[in-house]
Amino acid sequence: ASTEKMPLDSFEEFQPFSFFLTKVSDIPQRHNAMGAMNLRDILSASMGELKSSCHFNFMFEIPWLLKQYPEEFRKMPLLLVHGEQGRQELDIKAEADPFSNVSLCRAPLDIPYGTHHTKMMFLLYETGLRVVIHTANLISNDWYQKTQGIWISPVFPPLKSPAEKGDSPTGFKSDLLQYLAAYKAPRLAPWERHIQAHDMSAANVHMIGSVPGRHTLNNKHHWGHLKLKKVLSERGPDSGLVKNWPVVGQFSSIGSLGTSKEIWLLNEWGQSLSACKKEPSAILPASKLNLIFPSKDNIRLSLEGYNGGGCVPYSIKTASKQPWLTPLFCQWVSEGRGRSKAVPHIKTYTRCSPDGSQAAWFLVTSANLSKAAWGVLEKDRSQLMIRSYELGVLFLPQFFGCKNAFKVTSHVEEVPQSKIPIFPLPYDLPPKTYVKGDRPWFVDVPCVDLPDTFGTMWCPP
Ligand SMILES: CNc1ccc(C(=O)O)c(C(=O)O)c1
């Protein structure tokens, strides 16, 4: 409709954080009019005259993906980086075969149970290169009625001379090149060259990535939770400011975390996420860790009903081994963004003030709450073992013109005209604990007591 904003206008009004959610069908239009993009918006000509593109992801519907491009861009070179092996690799090759402009690159997954979870786009325009790091699979269902997060870079112009490095104070370009190098994939070489050839000095986020491996020595701190710990120890909040500030994790799946909360969640992962400048990282108490994970009723009453729980694959088998986790859970509540009923597939982590009005940092990433994604220390903490590819971006206040914390809100109507930068939260803070009688969502437990939005029950296969 002509009243609809051009995607580029939506993009420009939501700076400097450039952190968007996906548009959601069947919620009041005002919640899609501000700070929200769909895939057609991102790929639209108003965002740039495309020459070629590359998508890193876990799940693909190739015909649907091509239809999200404007007609004039649908025949341009498109590289898909995936993690499929064996029979599934034959399937994605067969799906790509009819499209002569689509080529595939398989990410090596040499450690069992690893996945290629990273969700990223490279968009090469006539005028430069744009990077998008997000949380949605390239399937229509992930872009229809879920809550997903998207960071969209500026258009990075070509370097004026090849002698220039073209990196930013956050080291985004060198971190991205190091991430790509880990694939050891010849088909990525052209995109490594494109990245090398562009001036990314305007990148104001830190990259927090994971690549499969047993990382040792100084490689240990390049990936997973030790990378986040390193950045927070060097550029994070002063311990004095955040002494009573909780760490909030929000995710759509959970791995096997051990027999007690101390082993990995608090004493390893929690210690990294609570790292501060100078202060030796104290152990995070459980009372200062809130984990936003959908309750059974969050799923039952969602726009998709119980089916929305299909992409929240927490199994009762895993959950039954870690009952100590349940007291840490909080509901998915997103009244400010109009997305309380849009199942969260986004993953985010933050250190926020108890009243939820400020944050010392904010991370949006593909990484769920699992050792496979974040890494687990082995061999007397000498190596960090990571199974999967993950990617996220970290927002730190000082890179956005703020002092040592940024104001945050999920009521984003105040964001565009604010004099000071306000970080647009995907959900309401402070977090709300589960209501009495509610339980975490388990994908493999039947729900036959109460019907969902559509009056149906959940009888998993
Ligand atoms: C085993 N495979 C997956 C498990 C969880 C997720 C998630 O993001 O929650 C995804 C994905 O959607 O990429 C894949």
Coordinates of C-alpha atoms and ligand atoms in Angstrom, one line a residue:
A1 CA 0.0 0.0 0.0
S2 CA 1.3 3.5 -0.8
T3 CA 1.1 4.4 2.9
E4 CA 3.6 1.6 3.7
K5 CA 7.1 3.0 4.3
M6 CA 9.9 2.1 1.9
P7 CA 12.2 -0.5 3.5
L8 CA 15.1 2.0 3.3
D9 CA 13.1 4.5 5.4
S10 CA 12.3 1.8 8.0
F11 CA 16.0 1.0 8.0
E12 CA 17.1 4.6 8.4
E13 CA 14.7 5.5 11.2
F14 CA 16.0 2.6 13.4
Q15 CA 19.6 3.6 13.6
P16 CA 22.1 3.6 15.2
F17 CA 21.4 0.1 16.5
S18 CA 20.0 -1.2 13.2
F19 CA 18.4 -4.1 15.2
F20 CA 15.0 -5.2 13.7
L21 CA 12.4 -7.9 14.3
T22 CA 10.7 -9.8 11.5
K23 CA 7.2 -8.6 10.5
V24 CA 4.4 -10.7 12.0
S25 CA 1.1 -11.4 10.3
D26 CA -2.2 -10.9 12.2
I27 CA -0.9 -8.5 14.9
P28 CA -1.9 -4.7 14.9
Q29 CA -0.1 -3.0 11.9
R30 CA 1.6 -0.5 14.2
H31 CA 3.9 -3.3 15.5
N32 CA 5.1 -4.0 12.0
A33 CA 5.4 -0.4 11.0
M34 CA 8.4 0.4 13.2
G35 CA 11.6 -1.6 13.6
A36 CA 10.4 -4.6 11.6
M37 CA 11.5 -6.0 8.2
N38 CA 10.6 -9.0 6.2
L39 CA 12.9 -10.8 3.8
R40 CA 11.4 -8.9 0.7
D41 CA 12.2 -5.6 2.5
I42 CA 15.8 -6.6 3.1
L43 CA 16.3 -7.8 -0.5
S44 CA 14.3 -4.8 -2.0
A45 CA 15.9 -2.5 -4.6
S46 CA 15.4 0.4 -2.2
M47 CA 18.1 -1.2 0.0
G48 CA 20.5 -1.5 -2.9
E49 CA 21.0 -2.6 -6.5
L50 CA 21.9 -6.2 -6.1
K51 CA 24.7 -7.9 -8.1
S52 CA 25.1 -11.2 -6.2
S53 CA 24.3 -12.6 -2.7
C54 CA 25.2 -15.3 -0.3
H55 CA 23.1 -16.9 2.5
F56 CA 24.5 -18.9 5.4
N57 CA 21.7 -20.9 7.2
F58 CA 20.4 -24.1 8.6
M59 CA 17.1 -24.7 6.7
F60 CA 16.3 -23.5 3.1
E61 CA 13.2 -23.5 0.9
I62 CA 15.0 -22.5 -2.3
P63 CA 11.9 -21.7 -4.5
W64 CA 10.4 -19.6 -1.7
L65 CA 13.8 -17.8 -1.1
L66 CA 14.1 -16.8 -4.8
K67 CA 10.6 -15.4 -4.7
Q68 CA 11.6 -13.0 -1.9
Y69 CA 14.0 -11.3 -4.3
P70 CA 12.6 -8.6 -6.7
E71 CA 12.0 -10.1 -10.1
E72 CA 15.0 -8.3 -11.6
F73 CA 17.4 -9.9 -9.1
R74 CA 16.2 -13.5 -9.2
K75 CA 18.7 -14.7 -11.8
M76 CA 21.8 -13.2 -10.1
P77 CA 24.5 -15.4 -8.6
L78 CA 23.4 -16.8 -5.2
L79 CA 25.6 -19.0 -3.0
L80 CA 23.9 -21.0 -0.2
V81 CA 26.2 -22.2 2.7
H82 CA 24.6 -25.1 4.5
G83 CA 25.6 -28.0 6.8
E84 CA 23.7 -30.9 5.2
Q85 CA 25.4 -34.2 4.9
G86 CA 24.6 -37.6 3.2
R87 CA 21.0 -38.0 2.1
Q88 CA 20.1 -34.4 3.1
E89 CA 22.9 -33.0 1.0
L90 CA 21.5 -34.9 -2.0
D91 CA 18.1 -33.3 -1.2
I92 CA 19.4 -29.8 -1.1
K93 CA 21.4 -30.4 -4.3
A94 CA 18.3 -31.6 -6.1
E95 CA 16.3 -28.6 -4.8
A96 CA 19.0 -26.2 -6.1
D97 CA 19.5 -28.0 -9.4
P98 CA 16.7 -26.3 -11.5
F99 CA 18.2 -22.8 -10.7
S100 CA 21.4 -22.4 -12.7
N101 CA 22.3 -19.2 -10.7
V102 CA 22.2 -21.0 -7.3
S103 CA 25.3 -22.8 -6.1
L104 CA 26.0 -24.6 -2.8
C105 CA 28.8 -24.7 -0.3
R106 CA 28.8 -27.4 2.5
A107 CA 30.2 -26.4 5.8
P108 CA 32.4 -29.1 7.3
L109 CA 30.9 -30.6 10.5
D110 CA 33.5 -33.0 11.8
I111 CA 32.3 -33.1 15.4
P112 CA 29.2 -35.2 16.0
Y113 CA 25.9 -33.5 16.8
G114 CA 27.1 -30.1 15.4
T115 CA 24.9 -28.0 13.2
H116 CA 25.4 -25.2 10.8
H117 CA 23.2 -22.8 12.8
T118 CA 24.6 -19.5 11.6
K119 CA 22.1 -17.2 9.8
M120 CA 23.8 -14.5 7.7
M121 CA 23.5 -12.7 4.4
F122 CA 26.1 -11.0 2.2
L123 CA 24.4 -8.6 -0.3
L124 CA 26.8 -7.3 -2.9
Y125 CA 25.4 -4.1 -4.6
E126 CA 26.7 -1.9 -7.4
T127 CA 27.7 0.6 -4.6
G128 CA 29.1 -1.7 -1.9
L129 CA 28.6 -4.7 0.4
R130 CA 25.9 -5.2 3.1
V131 CA 26.1 -7.8 5.9
V132 CA 22.9 -9.1 7.7
I133 CA 23.2 -11.4 10.7
H134 CA 19.9 -12.8 11.9
T135 CA 18.0 -15.7 13.5
A136 CA 15.5 -16.9 10.9
N137 CA 15.7 -20.0 8.7
L138 CA 15.1 -19.4 5.0
I139 CA 11.7 -21.1 5.1
S140 CA 8.4 -19.2 4.9
N141 CA 7.2 -20.4 8.3
D142 CA 10.1 -18.7 10.1
W143 CA 9.1 -15.3 8.6
Y144 CA 5.4 -15.5 9.1
Q145 CA 4.3 -15.4 12.8
K146 CA 7.5 -15.8 14.9
T147 CA 9.7 -13.3 16.7
Q148 CA 13.0 -13.2 15.0
G149 CA 16.0 -10.8 15.3
I150 CA 17.9 -9.1 12.4
W151 CA 21.0 -6.9 12.5
I152 CA 21.5 -5.0 9.2
S153 CA 24.9 -3.4 8.5
P154 CA 25.3 -0.1 6.6
V155 CA 26.4 -0.5 2.9
F156 CA 30.2 -0.8 3.2
P157 CA 31.8 1.1 0.3
P158 CA 34.7 -0.3 -1.7
L159 CA 38.1 0.4 -0.3
K160 CA 39.7 3.4 -1.9
S161 CA 43.0 1.6 -2.1
P162 CA 43.8 -2.1 -1.5
A163 CA 46.5 -1.0 0.9
E164 CA 43.8 0.1 3.4
K165 CA 42.7 -2.4 6.1
G166 CA 39.2 -1.0 6.3
D167 CA 38.4 -2.4 9.7
S168 CA 36.5 -0.7 12.6
P169 CA 37.5 -0.3 16.3
T170 CA 35.3 -3.4 17.0
G171 CA 37.5 -5.6 14.7
F172 CA 34.3 -6.7 12.9
K173 CA 36.0 -7.2 9.5
S174 CA 39.0 -9.2 10.8
D175 CA 36.7 -11.3 13.0
L176 CA 34.4 -12.0 10.0
L177 CA 37.3 -13.0 7.8
Q178 CA 38.6 -15.3 10.6
Y179 CA 35.1 -16.8 10.9
L180 CA 35.0 -17.5 7.1
A181 CA 38.5 -18.9 7.1
A182 CA 37.3 -21.6 9.5
Y183 CA 35.2 -23.2 6.7
K184 CA 38.3 -23.9 4.6
A185 CA 35.8 -23.8 1.7
P186 CA 37.1 -22.8 -1.8
R187 CA 33.6 -21.6 -2.8
L188 CA 33.8 -18.9 -0.1
A189 CA 37.0 -17.4 -1.5
P190 CA 35.2 -14.9 -3.8
W191 CA 33.2 -13.6 -0.8
E192 CA 36.3 -13.5 1.4
R193 CA 37.8 -11.3 -1.4
H194 CA 34.7 -9.1 -1.5
I195 CA 34.9 -8.6 2.3
Q196 CA 38.6 -7.8 2.1
A197 CA 37.9 -5.2 -0.7
H198 CA 35.3 -3.2 1.3
D199 CA 35.7 -0.5 3.9
M200 CA 34.0 -1.8 7.1
S201 CA 35.3 1.0 9.3
A202 CA 31.6 2.0 10.1
A203 CA 30.9 -1.4 11.7
N204 CA 29.9 -0.6 15.3
V205 CA 29.1 -4.1 16.6
H206 CA 31.4 -6.9 17.8
M207 CA 31.1 -10.3 16.2
I208 CA 30.5 -13.2 18.6
G209 CA 30.9 -16.4 16.6
S210 CA 31.4 -20.2 17.1
V211 CA 33.0 -22.6 14.8
P212 CA 33.3 -26.4 15.4
G213 CA 36.6 -27.5 17.0
R214 CA 38.7 -28.0 20.1
H215 CA 40.1 -24.5 20.4
T216 CA 43.3 -24.1 22.4
L217 CA 45.9 -21.4 23.3
N218 CA 44.9 -18.0 22.0
N219 CA 42.4 -19.5 19.6
K220 CA 40.5 -20.5 22.7
H221 CA 39.2 -16.9 23.2
H222 CA 38.2 -16.3 19.6
W223 CA 35.0 -18.3 19.8
G224 CA 31.9 -19.0 21.9
H225 CA 31.5 -17.9 25.5
L226 CA 35.2 -17.2 25.8
K227 CA 35.0 -14.6 23.0
L228 CA 32.2 -12.9 24.8
K229 CA 34.1 -13.1 28.1
K230 CA 37.2 -11.5 26.4
V231 CA 35.2 -8.6 24.9
L232 CA 33.4 -7.9 28.2
S233 CA 36.6 -8.1 30.2
E234 CA 38.2 -5.6 27.9
R235 CA 35.3 -3.3 27.0
G236 CA 32.4 -4.4 29.1
P237 CA 30.7 -2.6 32.1
D238 CA 32.5 -1.6 35.3
S239 CA 31.7 -4.2 38.0
G240 CA 30.5 -1.3 40.3
L241 CA 27.7 -0.4 37.8
V242 CA 26.4 -4.0 37.2
K243 CA 26.9 -5.5 40.7
N244 CA 23.1 -6.2 41.1
W245 CA 22.2 -6.4 37.4
P246 CA 21.0 -9.8 36.3
V247 CA 22.1 -11.6 33.2
V248 CA 19.1 -12.4 31.0
G249 CA 19.3 -15.3 28.5
Q250 CA 16.5 -15.8 25.9
F251 CA 16.4 -18.7 23.5
S252 CA 14.3 -21.3 21.7
S253 CA 16.1 -24.5 22.5
I254 CA 18.2 -26.0 25.3
G255 CA 20.9 -28.7 25.4
S256 CA 22.0 -31.1 28.0
L257 CA 23.7 -28.8 30.6
G258 CA 24.8 -31.3 33.3
T259 CA 23.5 -32.6 36.6
S260 CA 23.7 -29.3 38.5
K261 CA 23.5 -25.6 37.7
E262 CA 27.0 -24.9 39.0
I263 CA 28.9 -27.2 36.7
W264 CA 28.5 -25.4 33.3
L265 CA 25.7 -22.9 33.5
L266 CA 26.9 -20.8 36.4
N267 CA 30.6 -21.6 36.8
E268 CA 31.6 -21.6 33.1
W269 CA 29.0 -20.0 30.9
G270 CA 27.6 -17.7 33.6
Q271 CA 31.1 -16.6 34.5
S272 CA 31.7 -15.5 30.9
L273 CA 28.4 -13.6 30.6
S274 CA 28.9 -11.8 33.8
A275 CA 32.5 -10.7 32.9
C276 CA 33.3 -7.0 33.6
K277 CA 36.1 -4.6 32.8
K278 CA 39.1 -5.2 35.1
E279 CA 37.1 -7.2 37.7
P280 CA 38.2 -10.8 37.8
S281 CA 35.0 -12.6 36.7
A282 CA 33.0 -13.4 39.7
I283 CA 30.7 -16.4 39.7
L284 CA 27.1 -15.4 38.7
P285 CA 24.6 -16.4 41.4
A286 CA 21.5 -18.2 40.2
S287 CA 19.4 -15.4 41.7
K288 CA 21.0 -13.1 39.1
L289 CA 20.3 -15.3 36.1
N290 CA 16.9 -15.1 34.3
L291 CA 16.2 -17.5 31.5
I292 CA 13.3 -16.5 29.1
F293 CA 12.0 -19.7 27.6
P294 CA 8.4 -20.2 26.4
S295 CA 6.0 -21.8 28.9
K296 CA 3.5 -24.4 27.7
D297 CA 0.8 -21.6 27.7
N298 CA 3.1 -19.2 25.8
I299 CA 3.0 -21.8 23.0
R300 CA -0.6 -22.9 23.5
L301 CA -2.0 -19.4 23.2
S302 CA 0.4 -18.3 20.4
L303 CA -0.7 -17.2 16.9
E304 CA 0.4 -20.6 15.7
G305 CA -1.1 -22.6 18.6
Y306 CA 0.7 -25.8 19.7
N307 CA 2.3 -26.1 16.2
G308 CA 4.3 -23.0 17.1
G309 CA 6.2 -25.3 19.5
G310 CA 7.6 -27.3 16.6
C311 CA 10.5 -24.9 16.4
V312 CA 11.1 -24.9 20.2
P313 CA 12.6 -28.4 20.3
Y314 CA 13.3 -28.8 24.0
S315 CA 12.8 -32.5 24.7
I316 CA 11.4 -33.9 28.0
K317 CA 14.3 -36.5 27.8
T318 CA 16.8 -33.7 28.2
A319 CA 14.7 -31.6 30.6
S320 CA 14.2 -34.6 33.0
K321 CA 18.0 -34.7 33.5
Q322 CA 18.0 -31.0 34.6
P323 CA 15.1 -30.2 36.9
W324 CA 17.3 -27.6 38.5
L325 CA 16.8 -25.4 35.5
T326 CA 13.1 -24.8 35.8
P327 CA 13.2 -22.3 38.7
L328 CA 15.3 -20.0 36.5
F329 CA 12.7 -19.8 33.7
C330 CA 10.7 -16.7 32.8
Q331 CA 7.8 -16.3 30.4
W332 CA 8.1 -14.9 26.9
V333 CA 6.3 -11.5 27.2
S334 CA 6.5 -8.9 24.4
E335 CA 3.6 -6.5 24.9
G336 CA 5.7 -3.5 23.9
R337 CA 6.5 -5.1 20.5
G338 CA 3.0 -6.7 20.2
R339 CA 4.7 -10.1 20.0
S340 CA 3.6 -11.9 23.2
K341 CA 1.9 -14.4 20.9
A342 CA 4.6 -14.6 18.2
V343 CA 6.7 -17.6 19.2
P344 CA 10.3 -16.5 19.9
H345 CA 12.8 -18.1 17.6
I346 CA 15.2 -15.2 18.3
K347 CA 18.0 -15.7 20.7
T348 CA 19.3 -12.8 22.8
Y349 CA 21.4 -12.3 25.9
T350 CA 21.8 -9.1 27.9
R351 CA 23.0 -7.6 31.2
C352 CA 20.2 -5.2 32.3
S353 CA 19.3 -3.1 35.3
P354 CA 16.8 -4.7 37.8
D355 CA 14.1 -2.3 36.7
G356 CA 14.7 -3.1 33.1
S357 CA 15.3 0.5 32.0
Q358 CA 19.0 0.1 31.0
A359 CA 21.4 -2.5 29.7
A360 CA 25.2 -2.7 29.9
W361 CA 25.3 -4.8 26.7
F362 CA 23.0 -6.7 24.3
L363 CA 23.7 -9.8 22.1
V364 CA 21.5 -11.1 19.3
T365 CA 22.8 -14.5 18.0
S366 CA 21.9 -17.9 16.5
A367 CA 23.2 -19.5 19.7
N368 CA 20.7 -21.4 21.9
L369 CA 21.5 -22.4 25.5
S370 CA 23.7 -25.3 24.8
K371 CA 27.3 -26.5 25.1
A372 CA 27.3 -27.3 21.4
A373 CA 26.7 -23.6 20.6
W374 CA 28.7 -21.8 23.3
G375 CA 31.5 -24.4 23.9
V376 CA 32.5 -26.4 27.0
L377 CA 36.0 -26.3 28.6
E378 CA 37.9 -29.6 28.5
K379 CA 41.3 -30.9 29.5
D380 CA 41.5 -28.8 32.6
R381 CA 40.1 -25.7 30.9
S382 CA 42.9 -25.8 28.3
Q383 CA 40.6 -26.2 25.4
L384 CA 37.1 -25.0 24.4
M385 CA 35.1 -27.7 22.5
I386 CA 32.4 -26.3 20.2
R387 CA 30.2 -28.5 18.0
S388 CA 28.3 -26.0 15.9
Y389 CA 28.6 -22.9 13.7
E390 CA 26.9 -19.9 15.4
L391 CA 27.0 -16.2 14.8
G392 CA 25.8 -13.1 16.7
V393 CA 26.5 -9.4 17.1
L394 CA 27.2 -7.6 20.4
F395 CA 26.1 -4.0 21.1
L396 CA 28.2 -2.1 23.6
P397 CA 27.2 1.4 24.8
Q398 CA 30.4 3.2 24.0
F399 CA 30.2 2.3 20.3
F400 CA 26.8 4.0 20.1
G401 CA 27.6 7.3 21.7
C402 CA 26.4 6.2 25.2
K403 CA 28.6 6.2 28.3
N404 CA 28.4 2.9 30.2
A405 CA 24.9 1.7 29.6
F406 CA 22.1 2.4 27.1
K407 CA 18.5 3.2 27.8
V408 CA 16.3 0.2 26.6
T409 CA 12.6 -0.1 25.9
S410 CA 10.2 -2.5 24.1
H411 CA 7.8 0.4 23.6
V412 CA 9.7 1.4 20.4
E413 CA 7.4 4.2 19.3
E414 CA 9.6 6.5 21.3
V415 CA 12.8 5.3 19.5
P416 CA 12.9 7.2 16.2
Q417 CA 12.5 10.8 17.5
S418 CA 14.5 10.3 20.7
K419 CA 17.5 12.7 21.1
I420 CA 19.6 9.9 22.8
P421 CA 19.9 6.4 21.4
I422 CA 17.4 4.0 22.9
F423 CA 17.9 0.2 22.4
P424 CA 14.8 -1.5 20.9
L425 CA 14.2 -4.6 23.1
P426 CA 12.4 -7.6 21.5
Y427 CA 10.6 -8.4 24.7
D428 CA 9.5 -6.6 27.9
L429 CA 11.9 -6.2 30.8
P430 CA 12.1 -6.9 33.7
P431 CA 11.4 -10.6 33.0
K432 CA 8.3 -12.3 34.5
T433 CA 8.5 -15.7 36.2
Y434 CA 6.2 -18.5 35.2
V435 CA 2.6 -18.3 36.6
K436 CA 1.7 -20.9 39.2
G437 CA 0.8 -24.2 37.5
D438 CA 2.6 -23.4 34.2
R439 CA 5.5 -25.5 33.0
P440 CA 8.2 -25.2 30.3
W441 CA 7.3 -26.1 26.8
F442 CA 8.4 -29.6 25.8
V443 CA 8.2 -30.5 22.1
D444 CA 7.7 -34.2 22.7
V445 CA 5.0 -34.1 25.5
P446 CA 1.3 -34.4 24.4
C447 CA -1.0 -31.5 25.5
V448 CA -4.5 -32.9 25.8
D449 CA -5.8 -30.9 28.8
L450 CA -6.4 -27.5 27.2
P451 CA -7.0 -26.6 23.5
D452 CA -4.8 -24.1 21.7
T453 CA -5.7 -21.0 19.7
F454 CA -7.3 -23.2 17.0
G455 CA -9.1 -25.5 19.5
T456 CA -6.7 -28.3 18.8
M457 CA -4.6 -30.5 21.1
W458 CA -0.9 -31.4 20.7
C459 CA -0.2 -35.0 20.0
P460 CA 3.5 -35.1 18.9
P461 CA 4.5 -37.9 16.5
Ligands
LIG1 C1 18.8 -29.4 15.5 N1 18.5 -28.2 14.8 C2 18.1 -27.0 15.3 C3 17.8 -26.9 16.6 C4 17.3 -25.6 17.1 C5 17.2 -24.5 16.2 C6 16.8 -23.2 16.7 O1 17.2 -22.2 16.1 O2 16.0 -23.1 17.7 C7 17.5 -24.7 14.8 C8 17.3 -23.6 13.9 O3 16.1 -23.2 13.7 O4 18.3 -23.2 13.3 C9 17.9 -25.9 14.4

